[in-house]
PDB file of N, CA and C in Angstrom:
ATOM      1  N   MET W 558      91.089  40.336  83.656  1.00  0.00           N
ATOM      2  CA  MET W 558      92.381  39.711  83.422  1.00  0.00           C
ATOM      3  C   MET W 558      92.409  38.371  84.165  1.00  0.00           C
ATOM      4  N   THR W 559      92.914  37.365  83.499  1.00  0.00           N
ATOM      5  CA  THR W 559      92.958  36.030  84.093  1.00  0.00           C
ATOM      6  C   THR W 559      94.193  35.864  84.970  1.00  0.00           C
ATOM      7  N   ARG W 560      94.142  34.846  85.835  1.00  0.00           N
ATOM      8  CA  ARG W 560      95.308  34.570  86.686  1.00  0.00           C
ATOM      9  C   ARG W 560      96.555  34.235  85.866  1.00  0.00           C
ATOM     10  N   PRO W 561      96.441  33.427  84.794  1.00  0.00           N
ATOM     11  CA  PRO W 561      97.648  33.185  83.984  1.00  0.00           C
ATOM     12  C   PRO W 561      98.226  34.464  83.376  1.00  0.00           C
ATOM     13  N   GLU W 562      97.374  35.394  82.987  1.00  0.00           N
ATOM     14  CA  GLU W 562      97.859  36.669  82.446  1.00  0.00           C
ATOM     15  C   GLU W 562      98.572  37.487  83.519  1.00  0.00           C
ATOM     16  N   ILE W 563      98.005  37.485  84.727  1.00  0.00           N
ATOM     17  CA  ILE W 563      98.641  38.185  85.845  1.00  0.00           C
ATOM     18  C   ILE W 563      99.999  37.551  86.145  1.00  0.00           C
ATOM     19  N   LEU W 564     100.043  36.217  86.191  1.00  0.00           N
ATOM     20  CA  LEU W 564     101.288  35.504  86.461  1.00  0.00           C
ATOM     21  C   LEU W 564     102.350  35.843  85.415  1.00  0.00           C
ATOM     22  N   GLU W 565     101.960  35.917  84.173  1.00  0.00           N
ATOM     23  CA  GLU W 565     102.899  36.235  83.095  1.00  0.00           C
ATOM     24  C   GLU W 565     103.481  37.639  83.274  1.00  0.00           C
ATOM     25  N   ARG W 566     102.628  38.594  83.606  1.00  0.00           N
ATOM     26  CA  ARG W 566     103.104  39.966  83.817  1.00  0.00           C
ATOM     27  C   ARG W 566     103.967  40.063  85.077  1.00  0.00           C
ATOM     28  N   LEU W 567     103.581  39.324  86.117  1.00  0.00           N
ATOM     29  CA  LEU W 567     104.371  39.297  87.345  1.00  0.00           C
ATOM     30  C   LEU W 567     105.749  38.700  87.082  1.00  0.00           C
ATOM     31  N   GLN W 568     105.799  37.642  86.298  1.00  0.00           N
ATOM     32  CA  GLN W 568     107.078  37.016  85.952  1.00  0.00           C
ATOM     33  C   GLN W 568     107.986  38.001  85.221  1.00  0.00           C
ATOM     34  N   LYS W 569     107.416  38.768  84.310  1.00  0.00           N
ATOM     35  CA  LYS W 569     108.196  39.765  83.565  1.00  0.00           C
ATOM     36  C   LYS W 569     108.800  40.790  84.525  1.00  0.00           C
ATOM     37  N   ILE W 570     108.001  41.271  85.470  1.00  0.00           N
ATOM     38  CA  ILE W 570     108.491  42.254  86.444  1.00  0.00           C
ATOM     39  C   ILE W 570     109.585  41.641  87.308  1.00  0.00           C
ATOM     40  N   LEU W 571     109.355  40.433  87.796  1.00  0.00           N
ATOM     41  CA  LEU W 571     110.333  39.775  88.664  1.00  0.00           C
ATOM     42  C   LEU W 571     111.636  39.515  87.916  1.00  0.00           C
ATOM     43  N   ARG W 572     111.552  39.147  86.645  1.00  0.00           N
ATOM     44  CA  ARG W 572     112.763  38.951  85.839  1.00  0.00           C
ATOM     45  C   ARG W 572     113.592  40.227  85.803  1.00  0.00           C
ATOM     46  N   GLN W 573     112.925  41.365  85.622  1.00  0.00           N
ATOM     47  CA  GLN W 573     113.635  42.651  85.586  1.00  0.00           C
ATOM     48  C   GLN W 573     114.249  42.966  86.941  1.00  0.00           C
ATOM     49  N   VAL W 574     113.498  42.725  88.006  1.00  0.00           N
ATOM     50  CA  VAL W 574     113.953  43.070  89.353  1.00  0.00           C
ATOM     51  C   VAL W 574     115.184  42.266  89.757  1.00  0.00           C
ATOM     52  N   VAL W 575     115.175  40.966  89.482  1.00  0.00           N
ATOM     53  CA  VAL W 575     116.314  40.127  89.901  1.00  0.00           C
ATOM     54  C   VAL W 575     117.367  39.982  88.805  1.00  0.00           C
ATOM     55  N   GLY W 576     117.121  40.533  87.627  1.00  0.00           N
ATOM     56  CA  GLY W 576     118.103  40.490  86.551  1.00  0.00           C
ATOM     57  C   GLY W 576     118.303  39.119  85.955  1.00  0.00           C
ATOM     58  N   ASN W 577     117.230  38.368  85.784  1.00  0.00           N
ATOM     59  CA  ASN W 577     117.318  37.018  85.222  1.00  0.00           C
ATOM     60  C   ASN W 577     116.224  36.840  84.175  1.00  0.00           C
ATOM     61  N   ASP W 578     116.586  37.005  82.911  1.00  0.00           N
ATOM     62  CA  ASP W 578     115.617  36.899  81.816  1.00  0.00           C
ATOM     63  C   ASP W 578     115.110  35.484  81.588  1.00  0.00           C
ATOM     64  N   GLU W 579     115.747  34.499  82.203  1.00  0.00           N
ATOM     65  CA  GLU W 579     115.363  33.100  82.020  1.00  0.00           C
ATOM     66  C   GLU W 579     114.470  32.584  83.153  1.00  0.00           C
ATOM     67  N   LEU W 580     114.221  33.410  84.146  1.00  0.00           N
ATOM     68  CA  LEU W 580     113.460  32.992  85.322  1.00  0.00           C
ATOM     69  C   LEU W 580     112.052  32.536  84.950  1.00  0.00           C
ATOM     70  N   ILE W 581     111.670  31.371  85.441  1.00  0.00           N
ATOM     71  CA  ILE W 581     110.318  30.840  85.278  1.00  0.00           C
ATOM     72  C   ILE W 581     109.734  30.667  86.675  1.00  0.00           C
ATOM     73  N   ILE W 582     108.553  31.238  86.897  1.00  0.00           N
ATOM     74  CA  ILE W 582     107.879  31.090  88.187  1.00  0.00           C
ATOM     75  C   ILE W 582     106.528  30.427  87.969  1.00  0.00           C
ATOM     76  N   ASN W 583     105.997  29.878  89.057  1.00  0.00           N
ATOM     77  CA  ASN W 583     104.642  29.338  89.027  1.00  0.00           C
ATOM     78  C   ASN W 583     103.977  29.704  90.345  1.00  0.00           C
ATOM     79  N   ASN W 584     102.757  29.265  90.530  1.00  0.00           N
ATOM     80  CA  ASN W 584     101.992  29.653  91.708  1.00  0.00           C
ATOM     81  C   ASN W 584     102.621  29.200  93.023  1.00  0.00           C
ATOM     82  N   LYS W 585     103.423  28.164  92.990  1.00  0.00           N
ATOM     83  CA  LYS W 585     104.026  27.643  94.219  1.00  0.00           C
ATOM     84  C   LYS W 585     105.402  28.226  94.508  1.00  0.00           C
ATOM     85  N   THR W 586     105.940  29.025  93.584  1.00  0.00           N
ATOM     86  CA  THR W 586     107.265  29.613  93.762  1.00  0.00           C
ATOM     87  C   THR W 586     107.280  30.535  94.978  1.00  0.00           C
ATOM     88  N   THR W 587     108.356  30.436  95.774  1.00  0.00           N
ATOM     89  CA  THR W 587     108.550  31.319  96.923  1.00  0.00           C
ATOM     90  C   THR W 587     109.797  32.172  96.708  1.00  0.00           C
ATOM     91  N   ALA W 588     109.910  33.229  97.478  1.00  0.00           N
ATOM     92  CA  ALA W 588     111.074  34.110  97.369  1.00  0.00           C
ATOM     93  C   ALA W 588     112.370  33.354  97.638  1.00  0.00           C
ATOM     94  N   ASP W 589     112.337  32.402  98.548  1.00  0.00           N
ATOM     95  CA  ASP W 589     113.540  31.623  98.885  1.00  0.00           C
ATOM     96  C   ASP W 589     114.066  30.822  97.701  1.00  0.00           C
ATOM     97  N   GLU W 590     113.212  30.529  96.739  1.00  0.00           N
ATOM     98  CA  GLU W 590     113.597  29.724  95.584  1.00  0.00           C
ATOM     99  C   GLU W 590     114.171  30.548  94.434  1.00  0.00           C
ATOM    100  N   VAL W 591     114.094  31.872  94.539  1.00  0.00           N
ATOM    101  CA  VAL W 591     114.527  32.739  93.446  1.00  0.00           C
ATOM    102  C   VAL W 591     115.790  33.492  93.860  1.00  0.00           C
ATOM    103  N   THR W 592     116.877  33.213  93.172  1.00  0.00           N
ATOM    104  CA  THR W 592     118.133  33.901  93.447  1.00  0.00           C
ATOM    105  C   THR W 592     117.952  35.398  93.194  1.00  0.00           C
ATOM    106  N   GLY W 593     118.309  36.188  94.180  1.00  0.00           N
ATOM    107  CA  GLY W 593     118.210  37.636  94.048  1.00  0.00           C
ATOM    108  C   GLY W 593     116.933  38.235  94.593  1.00  0.00           C
ATOM    109  N   TRP W 594     115.976  37.389  94.996  1.00  0.00           N
ATOM    110  CA  TRP W 594     114.727  37.910  95.551  1.00  0.00           C
ATOM    111  C   TRP W 594     114.928  38.081  97.057  1.00  0.00           C
ATOM    112  N   ASP W 595     115.584  39.177  97.401  1.00  0.00           N
ATOM    113  CA  ASP W 595     115.849  39.490  98.797  1.00  0.00           C
ATOM    114  C   ASP W 595     114.896  40.592  99.263  1.00  0.00           C
ATOM    115  N   SER W 596     115.090  41.081 100.473  1.00  0.00           N
ATOM    116  CA  SER W 596     114.167  42.073 101.021  1.00  0.00           C
ATOM    117  C   SER W 596     114.180  43.370 100.208  1.00  0.00           C
ATOM    118  N   PHE W 597     115.339  43.776  99.742  1.00  0.00           N
ATOM    119  CA  PHE W 597     115.433  44.981  98.923  1.00  0.00           C
ATOM    120  C   PHE W 597     114.680  44.803  97.609  1.00  0.00           C
ATOM    121  N   ASN W 598     114.918  43.688  96.932  1.00  0.00           N
ATOM    122  CA  ASN W 598     114.238  43.444  95.662  1.00  0.00           C
ATOM    123  C   ASN W 598     112.762  43.146  95.849  1.00  0.00           C
ATOM    124  N   HIS W 599     112.386  42.696  97.020  1.00  0.00           N
ATOM    125  CA  HIS W 599     110.962  42.497  97.298  1.00  0.00           C
ATOM    126  C   HIS W 599     110.233  43.845  97.236  1.00  0.00           C
ATOM    127  N   ILE W 600     110.858  44.865  97.794  1.00  0.00           N
ATOM    128  CA  ILE W 600     110.274  46.213  97.733  1.00  0.00           C
ATOM    129  C   ILE W 600     110.198  46.682  96.285  1.00  0.00           C
ATOM    130  N   ASN W 601     111.258  46.441  95.522  1.00  0.00           N
ATOM    131  CA  ASN W 601     111.254  46.810  94.102  1.00  0.00           C
ATOM    132  C   ASN W 601     110.160  46.063  93.339  1.00  0.00           C
ATOM    133  N   LEU W 602     109.955  44.803  93.685  1.00  0.00           N
ATOM    134  CA  LEU W 602     108.909  44.010  93.045  1.00  0.00           C
ATOM    135  C   LEU W 602     107.530  44.591  93.361  1.00  0.00           C
ATOM    136  N   ILE W 603     107.290  44.907  94.627  1.00  0.00           N
ATOM    137  CA  ILE W 603     105.999  45.476  95.025  1.00  0.00           C
ATOM    138  C   ILE W 603     105.744  46.774  94.262  1.00  0.00           C
ATOM    139  N   MET W 604     106.747  47.632  94.216  1.00  0.00           N
ATOM    140  CA  MET W 604     106.592  48.911  93.505  1.00  0.00           C
ATOM    141  C   MET W 604     106.341  48.685  92.012  1.00  0.00           C
ATOM    142  N   GLY W 605     107.057  47.736  91.435  1.00  0.00           N
ATOM    143  CA  GLY W 605     106.865  47.429  90.016  1.00  0.00           C
ATOM    144  C   GLY W 605     105.470  46.912  89.722  1.00  0.00           C
ATOM    145  N   VAL W 606     104.968  46.067  90.608  1.00  0.00           N
ATOM    146  CA  VAL W 606     103.610  45.524  90.436  1.00  0.00           C
ATOM    147  C   VAL W 606     102.571  46.636  90.583  1.00  0.00           C
ATOM    148  N   GLU W 607     102.764  47.488  91.583  1.00  0.00           N
ATOM    149  CA  GLU W 607     101.821  48.592  91.770  1.00  0.00           C
ATOM    150  C   GLU W 607     101.784  49.492  90.537  1.00  0.00           C
ATOM    151  N   MET W 608     102.928  49.751  89.947  1.00  0.00           N
ATOM    152  CA  MET W 608     102.976  50.586  88.742  1.00  0.00           C
ATOM    153  C   MET W 608     102.372  49.862  87.539  1.00  0.00           C
ATOM    154  N   GLU W 609     102.730  48.606  87.362  1.00  0.00           N
ATOM    155  CA  GLU W 609     102.264  47.824  86.204  1.00  0.00           C
ATOM    156  C   GLU W 609     100.742  47.685  86.184  1.00  0.00           C
ATOM    157  N   PHE W 610     100.173  47.424  87.346  1.00  0.00           N
ATOM    158  CA  PHE W 610      98.736  47.159  87.421  1.00  0.00           C
ATOM    159  C   PHE W 610      97.930  48.359  87.918  1.00  0.00           C
ATOM    160  N   ALA W 611      98.594  49.471  88.225  1.00  0.00           N
ATOM    161  CA  ALA W 611      97.940  50.684  88.735  1.00  0.00           C
ATOM    162  C   ALA W 611      97.087  50.379  89.968  1.00  0.00           C
ATOM    163  N   ILE W 612      97.706  49.705  90.933  1.00  0.00           N
ATOM    164  CA  ILE W 612      97.041  49.356  92.189  1.00  0.00           C
ATOM    165  C   ILE W 612      97.960  49.726  93.350  1.00  0.00           C
ATOM    166  N   ARG W 613      97.413  49.689  94.560  1.00  0.00           N
ATOM    167  CA  ARG W 613      98.190  49.953  95.776  1.00  0.00           C
ATOM    168  C   ARG W 613      97.898  48.868  96.800  1.00  0.00           C
ATOM    169  N   PHE W 614      98.950  48.404  97.447  1.00  0.00           N
ATOM    170  CA  PHE W 614      98.816  47.404  98.502  1.00  0.00           C
ATOM    171  C   PHE W 614      98.978  48.080  99.854  1.00  0.00           C
ATOM    172  N   ASN W 615      98.412  47.466 100.887  1.00  0.00           N
ATOM    173  CA  ASN W 615      98.737  47.904 102.240  1.00  0.00           C
ATOM    174  C   ASN W 615      99.643  46.844 102.859  1.00  0.00           C
ATOM    175  N   VAL W 616     100.373  47.230 103.881  1.00  0.00           N
ATOM    176  CA  VAL W 616     101.377  46.361 104.475  1.00  0.00           C
ATOM    177  C   VAL W 616     100.770  45.055 104.989  1.00  0.00           C
ATOM    178  N   ALA W 617      99.611  45.123 105.600  1.00  0.00           N
ATOM    179  CA  ALA W 617      98.979  43.925 106.163  1.00  0.00           C
ATOM    180  C   ALA W 617      98.720  42.874 105.086  1.00  0.00           C
ATOM    181  N   GLU W 618      98.323  43.293 103.897  1.00  0.00           N
ATOM    182  CA  GLU W 618      98.075  42.346 102.806  1.00  0.00           C
ATOM    183  C   GLU W 618      99.361  41.620 102.415  1.00  0.00           C
ATOM    184  N   LEU W 619     100.433  42.353 102.366  1.00  0.00           N
ATOM    185  CA  LEU W 619     101.704  41.802 101.895  1.00  0.00           C
ATOM    186  C   LEU W 619     102.337  40.862 102.908  1.00  0.00           C
ATOM    187  N   GLU W 620     102.064  41.067 104.184  1.00  0.00           N
ATOM    188  CA  GLU W 620     102.654  40.227 105.223  1.00  0.00           C
ATOM    189  C   GLU W 620     102.165  38.783 105.161  1.00  0.00           C
ATOM    190  N   ASN W 621     100.994  38.566 104.596  1.00  0.00           N
ATOM    191  CA  ASN W 621     100.394  37.233 104.570  1.00  0.00           C
ATOM    192  C   ASN W 621     100.736  36.414 103.332  1.00  0.00           C
ATOM    193  N   LEU W 622     101.498  36.985 102.409  1.00  0.00           N
ATOM    194  CA  LEU W 622     101.824  36.267 101.177  1.00  0.00           C
ATOM    195  C   LEU W 622     102.849  35.177 101.449  1.00  0.00           C
ATOM    196  N   LYS W 623     102.546  33.974 100.991  1.00  0.00           N
ATOM    197  CA  LYS W 623     103.448  32.843 101.196  1.00  0.00           C
ATOM    198  C   LYS W 623     104.149  32.408  99.911  1.00  0.00           C
ATOM    199  N   ASN W 624     103.504  32.689  98.770  1.00  0.00           N
ATOM    200  CA  ASN W 624     104.074  32.260  97.490  1.00  0.00           C
ATOM    201  C   ASN W 624     103.525  33.126  96.363  1.00  0.00           C
ATOM    202  N   VAL W 625     103.968  32.861  95.163  1.00  0.00           N
ATOM    203  CA  VAL W 625     103.548  33.638  93.998  1.00  0.00           C
ATOM    204  C   VAL W 625     102.042  33.529  93.778  1.00  0.00           C
ATOM    205  N   GLY W 626     101.469  32.357  94.012  1.00  0.00           N
ATOM    206  CA  GLY W 626     100.033  32.184  93.839  1.00  0.00           C
ATOM    207  C   GLY W 626      99.229  33.113  94.745  1.00  0.00           C
ATOM    208  N   ASP W 627      99.698  33.290  95.974  1.00  0.00           N
ATOM    209  CA  ASP W 627      99.038  34.237  96.884  1.00  0.00           C
ATOM    210  C   ASP W 627      99.132  35.657  96.337  1.00  0.00           C
ATOM    211  N   PHE W 628     100.288  35.991  95.782  1.00  0.00           N
ATOM    212  CA  PHE W 628     100.498  37.329  95.220  1.00  0.00           C
ATOM    213  C   PHE W 628      99.592  37.548  94.012  1.00  0.00           C
ATOM    214  N   VAL W 629      99.482  36.551  93.143  1.00  0.00           N
ATOM    215  CA  VAL W 629      98.596  36.633  91.978  1.00  0.00           C
ATOM    216  C   VAL W 629      97.152  36.848  92.436  1.00  0.00           C
ATOM    217  N   ALA W 630      96.724  36.099  93.448  1.00  0.00           N
ATOM    218  CA  ALA W 630      95.359  36.238  93.965  1.00  0.00           C
ATOM    219  C   ALA W 630      95.123  37.640  94.530  1.00  0.00           C
ATOM    220  N   LEU W 631      96.114  38.202  95.205  1.00  0.00           N
ATOM    221  CA  LEU W 631      95.994  39.547  95.755  1.00  0.00           C
ATOM    222  C   LEU W 631      95.897  40.586  94.637  1.00  0.00           C
ATOM    223  N   ILE W 632      96.711  40.430  93.615  1.00  0.00           N
ATOM    224  CA  ILE W 632      96.635  41.346  92.464  1.00  0.00           C
ATOM    225  C   ILE W 632      95.257  41.253  91.826  1.00  0.00           C
ATOM    226  N   GLU W 633      94.781  40.026  91.636  1.00  0.00           N
ATOM    227  CA  GLU W 633      93.459  39.820  91.043  1.00  0.00           C
ATOM    228  C   GLU W 633      92.373  40.493  91.879  1.00  0.00           C
ATOM    229  N   LYS W 634      92.469  40.371  93.188  1.00  0.00           N
ATOM    230  CA  LYS W 634      91.496  40.996  94.109  1.00  0.00           C
ATOM    231  C   LYS W 634      91.474  42.519  93.900  1.00  0.00           C
ATOM    232  N   HIS W 635      92.655  43.115  93.809  1.00  0.00           N
ATOM    233  CA  HIS W 635      92.724  44.555  93.612  1.00  0.00           C
ATOM    234  C   HIS W 635      92.192  44.979  92.242  1.00  0.00           C
ATOM    235  N   LEU W 636      92.478  44.179  91.221  1.00  0.00           N
ATOM    236  CA  LEU W 636      91.987  44.502  89.883  1.00  0.00           C
ATOM    237  C   LEU W 636      90.469  44.401  89.830  1.00  0.00           C
ATOM    238  N   THR W 637      89.920  43.433  90.544  1.00  0.00           N
ATOM    239  CA  THR W 637      88.460  43.269  90.584  1.00  0.00           C
ATOM    240  C   THR W 637      87.810  44.462  91.272  1.00  0.00           C
ATOM    241  N   LYS W 638      88.439  44.972  92.335  1.00  0.00           N
ATOM    242  CA  LYS W 638      87.918  46.144  93.052  1.00  0.00           C
ATOM    243  C   LYS W 638      87.882  47.387  92.176  1.00  0.00           C
ATOM    244  N   LYS W 639      88.815  47.478  91.216  1.00  0.00           N
ATOM    245  CA  LYS W 639      88.910  48.661  90.348  1.00  0.00           C
ATOM    246  C   LYS W 639      87.772  48.745  89.350  1.00  0.00           C
ATOM    247  N   LYS W 640      87.111  47.639  89.081  1.00  0.00           N
ATOM    248  CA  LYS W 640      86.072  47.623  88.041  1.00  0.00           C
ATOM    249  C   LYS W 640      84.855  48.415  88.463  1.00  0.00           C
TER     250      LYS W 640
END
């Protein structure tokens, strides 16, 4: 799966989590820039991503994420490990 494909699926999940069907994200997007992306919805986003991609994160990995691009790279890393 390519990074653009991961980003597209991540955007779909985030739209559902924050309740905004018009939300557009890119690799530089941060949680502070997205209305409704608070600590509670961050947990919902993580759970949604884990379910969507059938992967599991550990807390240490998630603490280092600075933006959507970092999250996409982490998802890609986990998907590569599954092969």
